[in-house]
Short mmCIF file of C-alpha atoms in Angstrom, two decimals:
data_model
loop_
_atom_site.label_atom_id
_atom_site.label_comp_id
_atom_site.label_asym_id
_atom_site.label_seq_id
_atom_site.Cartn_x
_atom_site.Cartn_y
_atom_site.Cartn_z
CA MET A 705 -97.63 -43.91 34.60
CA ARG A 706 -96.76 -39.73 33.48
CA MET A 707 -96.11 -39.27 29.62
CA ASN A 708 -93.91 -36.51 28.24
CA ARG A 709 -95.80 -33.56 27.70
CA SER A 710 -94.76 -33.39 23.89
CA LEU A 711 -95.58 -36.54 23.14
CA ILE A 712 -99.56 -36.01 24.59
CA ALA A 713 -100.40 -33.10 22.42
CA LEU A 714 -99.09 -35.33 18.90
CA LEU A 715 -100.76 -37.16 20.89
CA ILE A 716 -104.58 -34.97 21.54
CA ALA A 717 -103.65 -32.96 18.13
CA LEU A 718 -103.45 -36.39 15.34
CA SER A 719 -106.65 -38.02 17.30
CA ILE A 720 -108.26 -34.54 16.83
CA ALA A 721 -106.91 -34.41 12.95
CA MET A 722 -108.21 -37.18 12.89
CA LEU A 723 -111.66 -36.06 13.38
CA GLY A 724 -110.89 -33.72 11.81
CA CYS A 725 -111.23 -35.56 7.98
CA GLY A 726 -114.79 -36.04 8.37
CA GLN A 727 -115.15 -32.95 9.74
CA GLY A 728 -113.71 -30.29 7.74
CA ALA A 729 -111.23 -29.00 10.30
CA SER A 730 -108.46 -26.16 9.61
CA GLN A 731 -105.34 -26.86 10.09
CA ALA A 732 -105.56 -23.94 11.70
CA GLN A 733 -108.52 -25.06 14.24
CA VAL A 734 -106.06 -28.15 15.25
CA GLU A 735 -104.00 -26.22 16.34
CA GLU A 736 -105.99 -24.08 17.43
CA ALA A 737 -107.72 -27.04 19.29
CA VAL A 738 -104.28 -28.29 20.78
CA GLN A 739 -103.48 -25.05 22.63
CA THR A 740 -106.49 -24.88 24.06
CA ILE A 741 -105.73 -28.48 25.74
CA LEU A 742 -102.49 -27.85 26.66
CA THR A 743 -103.26 -23.99 28.60
CA SER A 744 -106.39 -25.76 30.32
CA GLY A 745 -105.00 -26.62 33.00
CA ASP A 746 -106.34 -30.78 32.37
CA LEU A 747 -103.27 -31.82 32.11
CA ALA A 748 -100.72 -31.67 35.02
CA ILE A 749 -97.06 -33.01 34.03
CA ASP A 750 -94.55 -31.82 37.46
CA ARG A 751 -91.58 -33.12 35.81
CA TYR A 752 -89.77 -33.72 33.21
CA ARG A 753 -86.51 -35.68 32.14
CA ALA A 754 -83.79 -34.89 29.48
CA GLY A 755 -80.34 -35.04 29.16
CA SER A 756 -79.82 -31.22 28.63
CA PHE A 757 -82.46 -28.23 29.16
CA GLU A 758 -82.05 -24.82 26.34
CA VAL A 759 -83.31 -21.47 26.53
CA VAL A 760 -82.62 -19.53 24.33
CA ASP A 761 -83.66 -15.78 23.59
CA ASP A 762 -85.69 -14.19 20.88
CA SER A 763 -82.80 -14.16 18.11
CA GLY A 764 -82.63 -18.09 18.88
CA ILE A 765 -79.24 -18.09 20.53
CA VAL A 766 -78.82 -19.92 23.44
CA ARG A 767 -78.68 -18.58 26.14
CA ALA A 768 -79.21 -20.45 29.14
CA ALA A 769 -78.35 -24.14 29.26
CA LEU A 770 -78.67 -27.50 32.01
CA GLU A 771 -77.23 -30.86 30.80
CA VAL A 772 -74.96 -33.60 32.69
CA GLU A 773 -72.02 -34.61 30.92
CA ALA A 774 -69.50 -36.76 31.78
CA GLY A 775 -71.41 -37.11 35.20
CA THR A 776 -70.96 -32.88 35.76
CA VAL A 777 -74.10 -31.15 36.37
CA ARG A 778 -73.96 -27.47 35.00
CA LEU A 779 -76.08 -24.62 34.39
CA VAL A 780 -74.91 -22.61 32.61
CA LEU A 781 -75.72 -18.69 31.30
CA THR A 782 -74.77 -16.97 28.00
CA ASP A 783 -74.48 -13.26 26.79
CA PRO A 784 -76.76 -12.49 23.41
CA GLN A 785 -72.85 -13.41 21.22
CA GLY A 786 -73.44 -16.56 22.80
CA ILE A 787 -70.15 -16.75 24.87
CA ASN A 788 -69.86 -18.22 28.41
CA ARG A 789 -70.10 -15.98 31.52
CA ILE A 790 -71.39 -17.99 34.22
CA ALA A 791 -71.23 -22.07 34.84
CA VAL A 792 -72.33 -23.46 37.98
CA SER A 793 -71.59 -27.63 38.53
CA LEU A 794 -71.09 -29.85 40.53
CA ASP A 795 -68.10 -32.74 39.57
CA SER A 796 -68.15 -36.18 39.14
CA ASN A 797 -67.14 -35.55 43.07
CA ASP A 798 -69.98 -34.17 44.20
CA ASP A 799 -67.14 -30.48 44.40
CA PRO A 800 -70.08 -27.69 43.68
CA SER A 801 -67.86 -24.69 42.18
CA VAL A 802 -69.68 -21.08 41.00
CA THR A 803 -67.72 -19.75 38.01
CA LEU A 804 -67.43 -15.87 35.99
CA PHE A 805 -66.20 -15.41 33.45
CA ASP A 806 -65.52 -11.87 31.49
CA GLU A 807 -66.86 -10.39 28.12
CA SER A 808 -64.26 -12.85 25.50
CA GLY A 809 -65.40 -16.71 27.59
CA ILE A 810 -61.86 -16.43 29.86
CA ARG A 811 -62.51 -17.35 33.48
CA ARG A 812 -61.58 -14.80 36.10
CA VAL A 813 -63.07 -16.04 39.61
CA GLY A 814 -64.06 -19.14 41.00
CA ILE A 815 -65.38 -20.17 43.59
CA GLU A 816 -64.65 -23.38 44.21
CA PHE A 817 -63.23 -25.95 46.60
CA ALA A 818 -58.98 -26.53 45.79
CA LEU A 819 -58.59 -30.25 45.11
CA GLY A 820 -62.03 -31.41 46.78
CA ILE A 821 -61.02 -29.98 50.09
CA SER A 822 -60.91 -26.80 50.59
CA PRO A 823 -63.33 -23.42 50.51
CA SER A 824 -62.00 -21.37 48.17
CA LEU A 825 -61.76 -17.85 46.28
CA SER A 826 -59.48 -17.59 43.19
CA LEU A 827 -59.36 -14.70 41.19
CA ARG A 828 -57.75 -14.93 37.41
CA ASP A 829 -55.83 -12.21 34.82
CA SER A 830 -57.77 -10.68 31.58
CA ALA A 831 -54.73 -14.56 30.69
CA GLY A 832 -57.12 -16.62 32.56
CA THR A 833 -54.14 -17.12 34.76
CA LEU A 834 -54.27 -17.08 38.55
CA LYS A 835 -52.82 -13.93 40.53
CA ALA A 836 -55.27 -13.56 43.52
CA GLY A 837 -57.14 -16.01 46.19
CA PHE A 838 -58.42 -16.46 49.63
CA GLN A 839 -58.67 -19.91 50.73
CA VAL A 840 -59.58 -22.32 53.99
CA GLN A 841 -56.61 -25.34 54.51
CA GLY A 842 -57.13 -28.41 55.09
CA ASP A 843 -55.99 -27.11 58.67
CA GLY A 844 -58.55 -24.50 59.08
CA GLY A 845 -56.14 -22.02 58.75
CA PRO A 846 -57.55 -19.35 56.38
CA ILE A 847 -54.77 -17.59 53.50
CA LEU A 848 -54.29 -14.70 51.50
CA PHE A 849 -52.25 -15.10 48.34
CA PHE A 850 -51.41 -12.56 45.17
CA ARG A 851 -49.43 -13.68 42.74
CA SER A 852 -46.48 -13.43 39.85
CA HIS A 853 -46.62 -13.19 36.81
CA ASP A 854 -44.65 -16.93 36.69
CA ALA A 855 -47.92 -17.16 38.87
CA GLU A 856 -45.70 -17.85 41.80
CA ASN A 857 -47.10 -16.36 44.94
CA GLY A 858 -45.03 -12.85 46.45
CA PHE A 859 -47.38 -11.75 49.17
CA ALA A 860 -48.97 -13.86 51.52
CA ILE A 861 -50.79 -13.65 54.12
CA ALA A 862 -52.00 -16.40 56.76
CA MET A 863 -52.50 -18.37 60.10
CA VAL A 864 -50.44 -21.15 60.56
CA GLY A 865 -50.81 -24.02 63.94
CA ASP A 866 -52.70 -22.31 66.84
CA ASP A 867 -53.42 -19.66 65.53
CA GLN A 868 -50.16 -17.89 64.67
CA PRO A 869 -50.35 -15.18 61.13
CA ILE A 870 -47.31 -15.31 59.18
CA LEU A 871 -46.95 -12.21 56.15
CA SER A 872 -44.43 -13.44 53.64
CA LEU A 873 -43.21 -11.48 50.55
CA ALA A 874 -41.37 -13.82 48.14
CA GLN A 875 -39.85 -12.33 44.50
CA PRO A 876 -40.77 -13.58 40.85
CA ASN A 877 -39.89 -16.67 41.22
CA GLY A 878 -41.25 -17.29 43.91
CA GLN A 879 -38.51 -17.82 45.96
CA HIS A 880 -39.19 -16.38 50.00
CA ARG A 881 -36.67 -13.54 51.42
CA VAL A 882 -38.51 -12.27 54.13
CA PHE A 883 -40.84 -13.48 56.93
CA LEU A 884 -42.77 -11.33 59.55
CA GLY A 885 -45.32 -13.50 62.44
CA LEU A 886 -45.36 -14.95 65.82
CA ASP A 887 -43.15 -18.11 67.17
CA ASP A 888 -44.85 -20.27 69.38
CA ASN A 889 -42.93 -19.39 72.18
CA GLY A 890 -46.05 -16.98 73.52
CA PHE A 891 -46.20 -15.57 70.69
CA THR A 892 -42.88 -13.86 69.87
CA PRO A 893 -42.25 -10.69 67.19
CA ALA A 894 -39.45 -12.50 64.33
CA LEU A 895 -38.49 -11.36 61.57
CA VAL A 896 -36.71 -12.79 58.90
CA PHE A 897 -34.62 -12.32 55.96
CA LEU A 898 -33.27 -14.62 53.32
CA SER A 899 -30.93 -15.32 50.58
CA ALA A 900 -31.81 -16.32 46.96
CA SER A 901 -30.47 -19.78 48.15
CA GLY A 902 -33.19 -19.71 50.81
CA GLU A 903 -30.53 -18.95 53.25
CA PRO A 904 -31.33 -17.26 57.75
CA ILE A 905 -29.34 -13.56 56.30
CA ALA A 906 -30.93 -11.94 59.61
CA THR A 907 -32.66 -12.38 61.94
CA TYR A 908 -34.74 -9.90 64.25
CA PRO A 909 -34.85 -10.07 67.20
#
């Protein structure tokens, strides 16, 4: 059975201290003996177990943390101000993600599986609002989109069906107004204009 390294060190220190009581060993000598044993390689420990690990800098600020919480495994790297800048996690559904934060701690870039299915790259503004992204949808078709201030898709390019490319333009509220694509009959080019109510008002050809 492996013992925790710090527990071993404590037991060693107590043993040396007890021996030192009869030999007049100083605290410095005890500490030196413990350090010598720990660094001599005599204690071969290849596994550590804990609920979390933290790495601190010379000022005592946590710069990295590895933890498990509510079924989510997460590694977080922080800047000297203690603000999260990078997070790598595996959630309770076993979906991985990588998140980048700006200097204010706002989530700005994300690489993840949308709904646990579709790999995606998301880009957010300084308020954390999703503004652009690239995603491979469940049917295998890719989509590139840009969003308005109302968080609605304003411009999108996608591949649908049998690899049919489509370009879509929408007004700020997300209402689609223009489609340009290739129809499913011989991939014939088609341009469609829609009214504000979504009714076709012009089609070419």
